[in-house]
Amino acid sequence: MDRLWTDFVNSDYHDWRGGDRSEDRLGKSSWQQDFLNRWQLEAQVPASTEEESTMRSFRDELQSLAIRLSAGTPLTEKDQAWLNDFMRSGGVIRRLISQDQGLDVKLVPIHAHWFQVMAEVAADFALTLVEGEGKRIRCCDNPDCRWVFYDDTRSRTQKYCDDKMCGNLMKVRRFRAKRKLESSEKKNEV
Ligand SMILES: [Zn+2]
């Protein structure tokens, strides 16, 4: 399942087929605009050099924290302070809105800049930890892919970001490796 924070982390795109299409999309204007549209956030596009470099280090830290938590390492006080620091840079106001399901009070971002966006990303990550468990965070089992996602299946056994894509690809790879091994064993027998 894609969330605001996983979408942000996955801007570090890896070619899941193992080809040469891996790219860091964070600095691309097209990625920045699409990301803002997808999550209904506002900021200047393209991001300034300073914003981009802060975003990149924030993303890389968040990625490694997510992977640490997915391995069962508990959140430290330092991690917590780090998340709080990023959340502090984006203020929110409360607004009463009417939706199809009725009235709701929403927290609406105040600023239209990338530090506000990072605060939203940090807050969404923090909410993931509040609502669920860090152990449900996964990194796709295809070593070429490494897509970060949240496993919300009941069985908690989701290994790949997408069973039809990475899951099938790994099945084919295992099959080929097995066949190669068998044919080399046959050659050795002769
Ligand atoms: Zn994958």
Tab-separated table of C-alpha atoms and ligand atoms in Angstrom:
chain	number	residue	atom	x	y	z
A	1	MET	CA	0.000	0.000	0.000
A	2	ASP	CA	1.353	3.437	-0.934
A	3	ARG	CA	1.349	6.072	1.743
A	4	LEU	CA	2.572	9.655	1.676
A	5	TRP	CA	5.879	8.738	3.308
A	6	THR	CA	6.516	5.565	1.244
A	7	ASP	CA	5.812	7.523	-1.942
A	8	PHE	CA	8.395	10.090	-0.816
A	9	VAL	CA	11.029	7.466	0.092
A	10	ASN	CA	10.452	5.642	-3.214
A	11	SER	CA	11.566	8.716	-5.164
A	12	ASP	CA	14.854	6.823	-4.920
A	13	TYR	CA	13.726	4.581	-7.745
A	14	HIS	CA	15.394	1.249	-8.529
A	15	ASP	CA	14.883	-0.583	-11.783
A	16	TRP	CA	13.124	-3.693	-10.460
A	17	ARG	CA	13.948	-5.643	-13.634
A	18	GLY	CA	17.642	-5.181	-12.890
A	19	GLY	CA	18.186	-2.903	-15.903
A	20	ASP	CA	19.694	0.560	-16.074
A	21	ARG	CA	16.542	2.610	-15.457
A	22	SER	CA	17.265	3.346	-11.786
A	23	GLU	CA	17.155	7.049	-10.995
A	24	ASP	CA	16.862	9.471	-8.147
A	25	ARG	CA	13.625	11.253	-9.033
A	26	LEU	CA	13.597	13.669	-6.114
A	27	GLY	CA	15.305	16.496	-8.001
A	28	LYS	CA	13.112	16.199	-11.102
A	29	SER	CA	10.453	18.900	-11.513
A	30	SER	CA	8.019	16.385	-12.999
A	31	TRP	CA	8.329	14.090	-9.986
A	32	GLN	CA	7.982	17.046	-7.565
A	33	GLN	CA	4.803	18.299	-9.261
A	34	ASP	CA	3.208	14.844	-9.505
A	35	PHE	CA	4.021	14.155	-5.875
A	36	LEU	CA	2.391	17.418	-4.744
A	37	ASN	CA	-0.683	16.722	-6.869
A	38	ARG	CA	-1.042	13.158	-5.605
A	39	TRP	CA	-1.077	14.267	-1.965
A	40	GLN	CA	-2.726	17.666	-2.407
A	41	LEU	CA	0.238	19.593	-1.026
A	42	GLU	CA	1.705	22.882	-2.175
A	43	ALA	CA	5.287	24.036	-2.664
A	44	GLN	CA	7.460	25.783	-5.203
A	45	VAL	CA	8.491	23.677	-8.224
A	46	PRO	CA	11.354	23.207	-8.827
A	47	ALA	CA	12.512	23.052	-5.214
A	48	SER	CA	15.491	25.296	-4.402
A	49	THR	CA	18.965	23.745	-4.195
A	50	GLU	CA	18.882	24.040	-0.401
A	51	GLU	CA	15.429	22.418	-0.155
A	52	GLU	CA	16.449	19.631	-2.508
A	53	SER	CA	19.570	18.752	-0.568
A	54	THR	CA	17.683	18.798	2.761
A	55	MET	CA	14.958	16.627	1.228
A	56	ARG	CA	17.518	14.147	-0.031
A	57	SER	CA	19.216	13.704	3.327
A	58	PHE	CA	15.815	13.582	5.069
A	59	ARG	CA	14.662	10.901	2.620
A	60	ASP	CA	17.812	8.804	3.020
A	61	GLU	CA	17.562	8.980	6.845
A	62	LEU	CA	13.877	8.078	6.716
A	63	GLN	CA	14.602	5.147	4.401
A	64	SER	CA	17.249	3.731	6.734
A	65	LEU	CA	15.020	4.282	9.790
A	66	ALA	CA	12.165	2.464	8.022
A	67	ILE	CA	14.438	-0.461	7.171
A	68	ARG	CA	15.773	-0.605	10.765
A	69	LEU	CA	12.223	-0.696	12.168
A	70	SER	CA	11.140	-3.328	9.658
A	71	ALA	CA	13.935	-5.552	10.989
A	72	GLY	CA	12.410	-5.227	14.482
A	73	THR	CA	14.789	-2.600	15.920
A	74	PRO	CA	12.796	-0.362	18.296
A	75	LEU	CA	12.430	3.394	17.759
A	76	THR	CA	15.016	5.277	19.838
A	77	GLU	CA	14.606	8.622	21.607
A	78	LYS	CA	16.982	10.069	19.049
A	79	ASP	CA	14.767	8.873	16.162
A	80	GLN	CA	11.765	10.369	17.919
A	81	ALA	CA	13.510	13.733	18.411
A	82	TRP	CA	14.586	13.681	14.766
A	83	LEU	CA	10.977	13.147	13.592
A	84	ASN	CA	9.743	15.860	15.956
A	85	ASP	CA	12.294	18.290	14.528
A	86	PHE	CA	10.993	17.785	11.000
A	87	MET	CA	7.350	17.955	12.083
A	88	ARG	CA	8.017	21.259	13.833
A	89	SER	CA	8.845	23.018	10.551
A	90	GLY	CA	5.307	22.609	9.219
A	91	GLY	CA	2.410	24.212	11.059
A	92	VAL	CA	-1.253	23.226	10.730
A	93	ILE	CA	-4.587	24.858	11.399
A	94	ARG	CA	-7.876	23.132	12.212
A	95	ARG	CA	-10.679	23.431	9.718
A	96	LEU	CA	-14.264	22.154	9.787
A	97	ILE	CA	-15.120	20.624	6.430
A	98	SER	CA	-18.133	18.818	5.051
A	99	GLN	CA	-17.612	15.596	3.127
A	100	ASP	CA	-19.846	12.901	1.657
A	101	GLN	CA	-19.622	11.006	4.957
A	102	GLY	CA	-20.527	14.081	7.013
A	103	LEU	CA	-18.613	16.738	8.902
A	104	ASP	CA	-14.966	16.352	9.836
A	105	VAL	CA	-12.259	18.459	11.450
A	106	LYS	CA	-9.059	18.340	9.408
A	107	LEU	CA	-5.545	19.542	10.089
A	108	VAL	CA	-4.645	21.738	7.142
A	109	PRO	CA	-1.008	22.689	6.327
A	110	ILE	CA	-0.257	26.416	6.748
A	111	HIS	CA	2.782	26.899	4.508
A	112	ALA	CA	3.323	26.163	0.847
A	113	HIS	CA	7.007	25.141	0.941
A	114	TRP	CA	9.051	21.952	0.966
A	115	PHE	CA	9.762	22.106	4.712
A	116	GLN	CA	6.001	21.900	5.228
A	117	VAL	CA	5.934	18.928	2.840
A	118	MET	CA	8.708	17.193	4.819
A	119	ALA	CA	6.734	17.852	8.020
A	120	GLU	CA	3.704	16.142	6.432
A	121	VAL	CA	5.870	13.196	5.366
A	122	ALA	CA	7.374	12.882	8.866
A	123	ALA	CA	3.882	13.110	10.404
A	124	ASP	CA	2.560	10.380	8.106
A	125	PHE	CA	5.483	8.152	9.074
A	126	ALA	CA	4.839	8.882	12.761
A	127	LEU	CA	1.148	7.992	12.231
A	128	THR	CA	2.174	4.682	10.670
A	129	LEU	CA	3.999	3.878	13.900
A	130	VAL	CA	1.047	5.030	16.017
A	131	GLU	CA	-1.639	3.155	14.063
A	132	GLY	CA	0.285	0.051	13.184
A	133	GLU	CA	3.631	-1.435	13.768
A	134	GLY	CA	7.077	-0.689	12.491
A	135	LYS	CA	7.443	-4.417	11.856
A	136	ARG	CA	4.885	-4.173	9.071
A	137	ILE	CA	7.195	-1.928	7.090
A	138	ARG	CA	8.749	-3.900	4.254
A	139	CYS	CA	11.419	-3.484	1.679
A	140	CYS	CA	10.633	-5.489	-1.483
A	141	ASP	CA	12.406	-8.861	-1.467
A	142	ASN	CA	13.570	-8.379	-5.041
A	143	PRO	CA	17.134	-7.093	-4.460
A	144	ASP	CA	16.915	-4.960	-7.630
A	145	CYS	CA	13.704	-3.259	-6.480
A	146	ARG	CA	13.927	-2.397	-2.754
A	147	TRP	CA	10.558	-0.550	-2.945
A	148	VAL	CA	9.459	0.427	0.563
A	149	PHE	CA	5.858	-0.372	1.512
A	150	TYR	CA	3.546	-1.058	4.435
A	151	ASP	CA	2.261	-4.619	4.708
A	152	ASP	CA	-1.412	-4.333	5.623
A	153	THR	CA	-2.290	-7.930	4.743
A	154	ARG	CA	-3.849	-10.015	7.517
A	155	SER	CA	-1.207	-12.700	7.227
A	156	ARG	CA	1.653	-10.142	7.354
A	157	THR	CA	3.535	-12.163	4.796
A	158	GLN	CA	3.755	-9.779	1.846
A	159	LYS	CA	7.285	-10.143	0.467
A	160	TYR	CA	7.106	-8.181	-2.742
A	161	CYS	CA	5.871	-4.687	-3.565
A	162	ASP	CA	3.734	-6.313	-6.270
A	163	ASP	CA	3.218	-10.073	-6.653
A	164	LYS	CA	2.434	-9.767	-10.352
A	165	MET	CA	5.635	-7.850	-11.087
A	166	CYS	CA	8.442	-8.522	-8.609
A	167	GLY	CA	6.849	-11.743	-7.305
A	168	ASN	CA	6.653	-13.270	-10.789
A	169	LEU	CA	10.090	-12.021	-11.777
A	170	MET	CA	11.670	-13.693	-8.743
A	171	LYS	CA	9.753	-16.918	-9.477
A	172	VAL	CA	11.186	-16.941	-13.007
A	173	ARG	CA	14.687	-16.214	-11.680
A	174	ARG	CA	14.476	-19.074	-9.161
A	175	PHE	CA	13.226	-21.429	-11.873
A	176	ARG	CA	16.080	-20.470	-14.223
A	177	ALA	CA	18.696	-20.805	-11.481
A	178	LYS	CA	17.374	-24.274	-10.634
A	179	ARG	CA	17.412	-25.368	-14.262
A	180	LYS	CA	20.958	-24.070	-14.711
A	181	LEU	CA	22.072	-25.994	-11.632
A	182	GLU	CA	20.406	-29.185	-12.841
A	183	SER	CA	21.971	-28.950	-16.296
A	184	SER	CA	25.446	-28.370	-14.809
A	185	GLU	CA	24.927	-31.374	-12.531
A	186	LYS	CA	24.036	-33.473	-15.550
A	187	LYS	CA	27.195	-32.331	-17.337
A	188	ASN	CA	29.258	-33.349	-14.315
A	189	GLU	CA	27.724	-36.830	-14.395
A	190	VAL	CA	28.791	-37.397	-18.010
B	1	ZN	ZN	9.425	-4.818	-5.915
